[in-house]
XYZ file of N, CA and C in Angstrom:
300
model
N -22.189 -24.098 -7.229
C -20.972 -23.355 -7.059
C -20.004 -23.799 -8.158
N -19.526 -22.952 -8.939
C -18.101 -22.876 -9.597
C -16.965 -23.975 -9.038
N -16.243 -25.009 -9.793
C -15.146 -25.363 -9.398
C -14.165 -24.378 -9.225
N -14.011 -22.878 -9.135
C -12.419 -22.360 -8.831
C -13.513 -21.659 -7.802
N -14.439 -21.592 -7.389
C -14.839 -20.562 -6.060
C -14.716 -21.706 -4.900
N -14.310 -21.556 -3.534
C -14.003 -21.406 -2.368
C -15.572 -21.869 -1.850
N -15.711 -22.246 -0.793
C -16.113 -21.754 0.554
C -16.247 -20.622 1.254
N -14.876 -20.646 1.358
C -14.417 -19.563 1.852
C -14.474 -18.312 1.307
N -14.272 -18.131 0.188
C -14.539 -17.509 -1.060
C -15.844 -16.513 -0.894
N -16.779 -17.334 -1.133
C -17.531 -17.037 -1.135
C -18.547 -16.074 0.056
N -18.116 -17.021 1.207
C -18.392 -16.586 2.121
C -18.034 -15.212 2.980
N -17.124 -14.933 2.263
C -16.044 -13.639 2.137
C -16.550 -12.794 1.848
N -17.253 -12.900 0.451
C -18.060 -12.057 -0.509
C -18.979 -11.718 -0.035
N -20.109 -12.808 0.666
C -21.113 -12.117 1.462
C -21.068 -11.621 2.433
N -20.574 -11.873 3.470
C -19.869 -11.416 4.651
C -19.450 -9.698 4.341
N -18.813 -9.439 3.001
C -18.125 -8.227 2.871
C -19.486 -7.169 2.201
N -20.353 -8.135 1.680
C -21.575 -7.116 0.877
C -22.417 -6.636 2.267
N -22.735 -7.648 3.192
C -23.550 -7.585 4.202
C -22.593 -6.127 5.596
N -21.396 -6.153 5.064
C -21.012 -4.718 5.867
C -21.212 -3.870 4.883
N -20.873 -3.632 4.045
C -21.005 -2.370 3.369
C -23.070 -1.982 3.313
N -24.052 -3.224 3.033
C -24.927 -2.563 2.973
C -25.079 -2.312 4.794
N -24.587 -2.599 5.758
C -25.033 -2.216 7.292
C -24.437 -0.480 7.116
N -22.932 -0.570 6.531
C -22.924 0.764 6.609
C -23.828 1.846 6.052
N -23.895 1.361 4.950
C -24.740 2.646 3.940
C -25.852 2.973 4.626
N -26.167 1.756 5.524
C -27.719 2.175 6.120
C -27.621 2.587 6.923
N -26.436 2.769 7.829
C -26.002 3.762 8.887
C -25.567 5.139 8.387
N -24.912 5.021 7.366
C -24.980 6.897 7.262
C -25.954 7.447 6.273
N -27.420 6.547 6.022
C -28.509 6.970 5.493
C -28.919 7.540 6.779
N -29.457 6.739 7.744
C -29.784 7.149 8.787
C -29.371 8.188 9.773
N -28.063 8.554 9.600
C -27.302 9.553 10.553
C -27.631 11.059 9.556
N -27.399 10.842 8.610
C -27.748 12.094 7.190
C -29.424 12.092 7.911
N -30.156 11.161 7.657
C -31.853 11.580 7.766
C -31.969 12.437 9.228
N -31.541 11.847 10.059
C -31.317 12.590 11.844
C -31.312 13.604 11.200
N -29.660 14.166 11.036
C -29.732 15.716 10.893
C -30.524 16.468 9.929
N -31.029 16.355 8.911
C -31.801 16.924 8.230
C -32.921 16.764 9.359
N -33.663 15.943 9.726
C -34.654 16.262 10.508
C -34.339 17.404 12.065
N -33.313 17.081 12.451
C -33.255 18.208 13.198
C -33.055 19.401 12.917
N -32.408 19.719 11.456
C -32.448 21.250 11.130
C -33.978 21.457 10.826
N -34.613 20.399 10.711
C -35.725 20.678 10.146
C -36.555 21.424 11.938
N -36.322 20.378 12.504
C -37.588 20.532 13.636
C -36.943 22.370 14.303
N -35.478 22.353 13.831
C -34.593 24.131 14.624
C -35.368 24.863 14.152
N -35.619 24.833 12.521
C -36.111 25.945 11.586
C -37.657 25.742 11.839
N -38.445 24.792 11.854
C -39.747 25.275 12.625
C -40.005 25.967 13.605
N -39.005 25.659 14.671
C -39.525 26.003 16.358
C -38.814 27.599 16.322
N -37.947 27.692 15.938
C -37.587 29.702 15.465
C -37.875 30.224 14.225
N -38.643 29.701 13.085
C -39.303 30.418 12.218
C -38.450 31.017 11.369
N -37.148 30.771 11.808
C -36.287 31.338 10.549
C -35.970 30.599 9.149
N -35.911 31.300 8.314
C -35.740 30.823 7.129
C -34.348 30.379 6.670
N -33.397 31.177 7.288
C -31.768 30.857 6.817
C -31.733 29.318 7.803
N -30.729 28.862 6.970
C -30.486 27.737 7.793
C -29.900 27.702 8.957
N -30.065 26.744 10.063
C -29.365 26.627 11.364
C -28.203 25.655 11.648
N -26.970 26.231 11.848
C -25.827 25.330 12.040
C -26.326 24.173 12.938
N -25.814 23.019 13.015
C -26.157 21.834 13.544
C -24.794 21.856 14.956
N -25.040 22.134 16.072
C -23.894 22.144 16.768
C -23.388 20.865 17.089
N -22.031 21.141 17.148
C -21.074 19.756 17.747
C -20.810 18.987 19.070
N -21.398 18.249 19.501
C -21.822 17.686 20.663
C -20.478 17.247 20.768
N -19.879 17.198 22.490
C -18.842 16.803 22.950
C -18.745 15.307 23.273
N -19.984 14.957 24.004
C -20.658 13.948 24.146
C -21.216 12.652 23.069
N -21.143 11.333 23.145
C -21.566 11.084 22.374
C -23.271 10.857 22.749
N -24.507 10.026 22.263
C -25.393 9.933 22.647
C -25.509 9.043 24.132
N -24.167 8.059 24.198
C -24.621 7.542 25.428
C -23.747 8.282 26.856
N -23.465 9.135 26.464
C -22.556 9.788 27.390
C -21.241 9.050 27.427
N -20.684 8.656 26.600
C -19.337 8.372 26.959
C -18.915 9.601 26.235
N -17.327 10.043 26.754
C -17.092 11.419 26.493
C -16.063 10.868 24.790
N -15.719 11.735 23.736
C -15.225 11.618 22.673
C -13.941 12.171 22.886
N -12.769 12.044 21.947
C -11.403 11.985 21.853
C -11.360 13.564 21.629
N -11.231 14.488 22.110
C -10.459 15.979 22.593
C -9.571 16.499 20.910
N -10.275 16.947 19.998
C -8.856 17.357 19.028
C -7.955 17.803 19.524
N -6.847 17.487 18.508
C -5.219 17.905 19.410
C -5.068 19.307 18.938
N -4.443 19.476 19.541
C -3.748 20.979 19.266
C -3.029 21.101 18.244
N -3.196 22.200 17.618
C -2.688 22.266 16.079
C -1.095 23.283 16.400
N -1.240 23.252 17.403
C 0.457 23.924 17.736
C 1.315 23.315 18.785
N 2.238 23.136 18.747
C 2.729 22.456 19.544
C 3.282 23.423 21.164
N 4.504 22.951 21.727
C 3.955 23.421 23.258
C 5.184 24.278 22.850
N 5.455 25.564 23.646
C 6.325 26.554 23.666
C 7.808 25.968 23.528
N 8.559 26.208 23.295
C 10.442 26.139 23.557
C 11.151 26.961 24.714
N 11.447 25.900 25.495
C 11.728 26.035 26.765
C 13.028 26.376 26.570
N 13.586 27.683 27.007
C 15.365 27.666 27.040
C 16.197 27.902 28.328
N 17.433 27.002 28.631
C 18.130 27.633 29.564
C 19.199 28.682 29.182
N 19.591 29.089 29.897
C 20.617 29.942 30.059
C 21.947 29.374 30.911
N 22.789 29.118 30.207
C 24.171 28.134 30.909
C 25.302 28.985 31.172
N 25.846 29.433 32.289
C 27.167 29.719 32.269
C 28.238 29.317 31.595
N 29.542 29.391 31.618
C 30.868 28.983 30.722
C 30.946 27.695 31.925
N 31.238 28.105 32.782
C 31.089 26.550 33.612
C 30.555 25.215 32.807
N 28.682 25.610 32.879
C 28.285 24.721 32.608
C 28.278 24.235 30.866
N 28.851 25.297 29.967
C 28.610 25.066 28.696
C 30.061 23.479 28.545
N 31.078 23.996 29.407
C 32.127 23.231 29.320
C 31.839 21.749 29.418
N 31.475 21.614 30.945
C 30.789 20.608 31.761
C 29.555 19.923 30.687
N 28.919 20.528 30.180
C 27.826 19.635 28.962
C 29.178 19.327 27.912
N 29.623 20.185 27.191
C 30.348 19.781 26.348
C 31.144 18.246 26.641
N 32.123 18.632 27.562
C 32.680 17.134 28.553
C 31.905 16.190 28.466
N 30.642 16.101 28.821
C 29.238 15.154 29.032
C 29.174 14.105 27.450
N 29.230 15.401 26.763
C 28.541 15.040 25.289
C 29.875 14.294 24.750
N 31.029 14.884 25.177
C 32.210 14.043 24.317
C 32.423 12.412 25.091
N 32.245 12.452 26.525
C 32.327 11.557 26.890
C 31.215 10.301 26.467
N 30.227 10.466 26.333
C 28.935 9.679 25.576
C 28.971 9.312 24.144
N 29.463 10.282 23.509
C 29.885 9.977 21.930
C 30.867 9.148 21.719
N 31.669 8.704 22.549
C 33.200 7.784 22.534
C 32.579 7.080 23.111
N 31.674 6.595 23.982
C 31.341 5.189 24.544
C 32.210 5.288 25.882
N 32.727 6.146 26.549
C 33.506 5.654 27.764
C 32.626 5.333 29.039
């Protein structure tokens, strides 16, 4: 070992090579899956165009996955206030803004 490398250092380094190659070999493997299953779709129906791969809700062990959110948000709710009550909020709001 180098006098300016670490222990720690080092150990860092491998530690950090040894995730990246676990990953790569996880999305080698997740890529090979689906190609093999479009493969085994397009045998068993004989079609030639390719077959969309559908999106499972589920994961493989049945725990259920996070719901995408909604890309709109929720309606705008409005009241309708009499002169009464427009006063009475107003009053509200001045009294809160002064601290009393």
């Amino acid at each position: 070992m180098a006098q300016h490398e670490t222990l720690s250092r080092t150990t860092g380094a491998t530690v950090l090579t040894l995730v990246v190659v676990a990953c790569a070999a996880g999305l080698a493997d997740a890529l090979r899956r689906r190609v093999r299953l479009r493969r085994r779709a397009r045998h068993h129906t004989g079609a030639e165009q390719p077959i969309p791969v559908h999106t499972h809700t589920h994961t493989r062990h049945g725990t259920p996955t996070v719901p995408r959110q909604r890309t709109t948000g929720p309606s705008a709710e409005t009241v309708r206030l009499t002169e009464a009550e427009r006063d009475a909020f107003a009053v509200l709001v001045r009294r809160l803004s002064e601290g009393d």
